[in-house]
Amino acid sequence: MQNSATDDTGPAPVIRHVRASDRDAVLDILNAHHVNLGTQRLPFHSDTEVAARIADAPGRVKLVAEIEGAVAGYAELETWPDKPRLRHGAEIDMIATHPDFRGHGVGRALMAALVDMSDRWLQLTRLQLYVWDGNDAAIRLYERFGFVVEGRLRRFVFVDGTYRDALIMARLTDPIQPPSSA
Ligand SMILES: CC(C)(COP(=O)(O)OP(=O)(O)OC[C@H]1O[C@@H](n2cnc3c(N)ncnc32)[C@H](O)[C@@H]1OP(=O)(O)O)[C@@H](O)C(=O)NCCC(=O)NCCS
C-alpha cells in the first residue's frame, strides 16, 4: 500500500559528512527552484560560495545523503557550543533534496541523522528551525519528527515576488521545567 506523500521504493539514502568534492552537487541543490522557494537562498550561487558553505566550520554539522553514489540531499545543523546559556539548543539551518531525488526518503534520512546527532551525541534538548508558511512538504516532514509550531513571524521573507510569513518550529526532548522560586 502506498499512502504517503513520498515514494520510498529504491535504495535507501546513505548519510555521510559533506566533502569538498561534493561542491558541484550541492551547487545543483542550492540552485534548484524548489530550494530557492523554501530557503533564504537567491536563485544563483557560485561554486566558490558553495565551496565556502560546505567547508568545515566550528559548531556546524554538514551532511549529505547519497543514493547509489549520487549526492541526493544536503543538510546543516548550527550549534552554539560557545554560548553557555544556549548550548543545549541548535538550529536546522538547511535541509534540501536534489530535484532528481525528491520523494525518495532523502529529507527523512537527513532529518533522522540530525535528530540522532542531537539526541544521542550532542546532548541537545532543543532543536529549532524556521520554515515559510505554506511549505507543506517541509512542515509535514518536521511534524513527523516531533517539531511543533511555536510562533509566526509575519511578512518575514520575500519569496518569488511576495512576502511570506515564517513559522518557528521546535522539538524539545524533555519537559519544560518551571523556574524555581527563590
Ligand atoms: C522539504 C524537503 C527537504 C523534503 O525532502 P524529500 O526528500 O522530498 O522528502 P522525503 O521523501 O524524505 O519525505 C519525508 C517526509 O516529508 C514530507 N513530504 C515530502 N514531500 C511531500 C509532499 N509533496 N507533500 C507533503 N509532504 C511531503 C512527508 O512528511 C514525508 O514523509 P511521509 O510521506 O512519511 O509523510 C524537499 O521538498 C526540499 O528540498 N524542499 C526545498 C528546500 C526546503 O524547503 N527546505 C526546508 C527549509 S525550512
Coordinates of N, CA and C in Angstrom, one line a residue, residues 37-38 102 131-140 149 152 157 159 164-167 169:
L37 N 12.7 28.5 -3.3 CA 11.4 28.9 -2.7 C 11.3 28.6 -1.2
G38 N 12.0 27.5 -0.8 CA 11.8 27.1 0.6 C 12.9 27.7 1.6
R102 N 13.6 14.0 -5.1 CA 12.5 14.3 -4.1 C 11.5 13.2 -4.0
V131 N 10.5 28.0 9.0 CA 10.0 27.4 7.7 C 9.0 28.4 7.2
W132 N 8.9 28.6 5.9 CA 8.0 29.5 5.4 C 6.6 28.9 5.4
D133 N 5.6 29.7 5.8 CA 4.2 29.3 5.9 C 3.8 28.8 4.4
G134 N 3.2 27.7 4.4 CA 2.8 27.1 3.0 C 3.8 26.1 2.5
N135 N 5.0 26.0 3.1 CA 5.9 24.9 2.6 C 5.5 23.6 3.3
D136 N 4.4 23.1 2.7 CA 3.8 21.9 3.4 C 4.6 20.7 3.5
A137 N 5.4 20.4 2.4 CA 6.3 19.2 2.4 C 7.3 19.3 3.6
A138 N 7.9 20.5 3.8 CA 8.8 20.7 4.9 C 8.1 20.6 6.3
I139 N 7.0 21.3 6.4 CA 6.3 21.3 7.7 C 5.9 19.9 8.1
R140 N 5.4 19.2 7.1 CA 4.9 17.8 7.4 C 6.2 16.9 7.8
V149 N 4.8 24.0 16.0 CA 4.9 25.4 15.7 C 4.8 26.2 17.0
R152 N 4.6 32.6 14.8 CA 4.6 33.1 13.4 C 5.3 34.5 13.3
V157 N 9.8 37.1 5.1 CA 10.7 36.8 4.0 C 10.0 37.2 2.6
V159 N 9.6 36.1 -1.1 CA 9.8 34.8 -1.9 C 9.1 35.0 -3.2
R164 N 6.1 36.5 2.7 CA 5.6 35.3 3.3 C 5.8 35.3 4.8
D165 N 4.9 34.8 5.5 CA 5.2 34.6 7.0 C 6.2 33.4 7.2
A166 N 6.9 33.5 8.3 CA 7.7 32.3 8.7 C 7.1 31.7 9.9
L167 N 7.2 30.4 10.1 CA 6.9 29.8 11.3 C 8.1 29.3 12.0
M169 N 9.5 26.6 14.4 CA 9.1 25.3 14.9 C 10.2 24.7 15.8

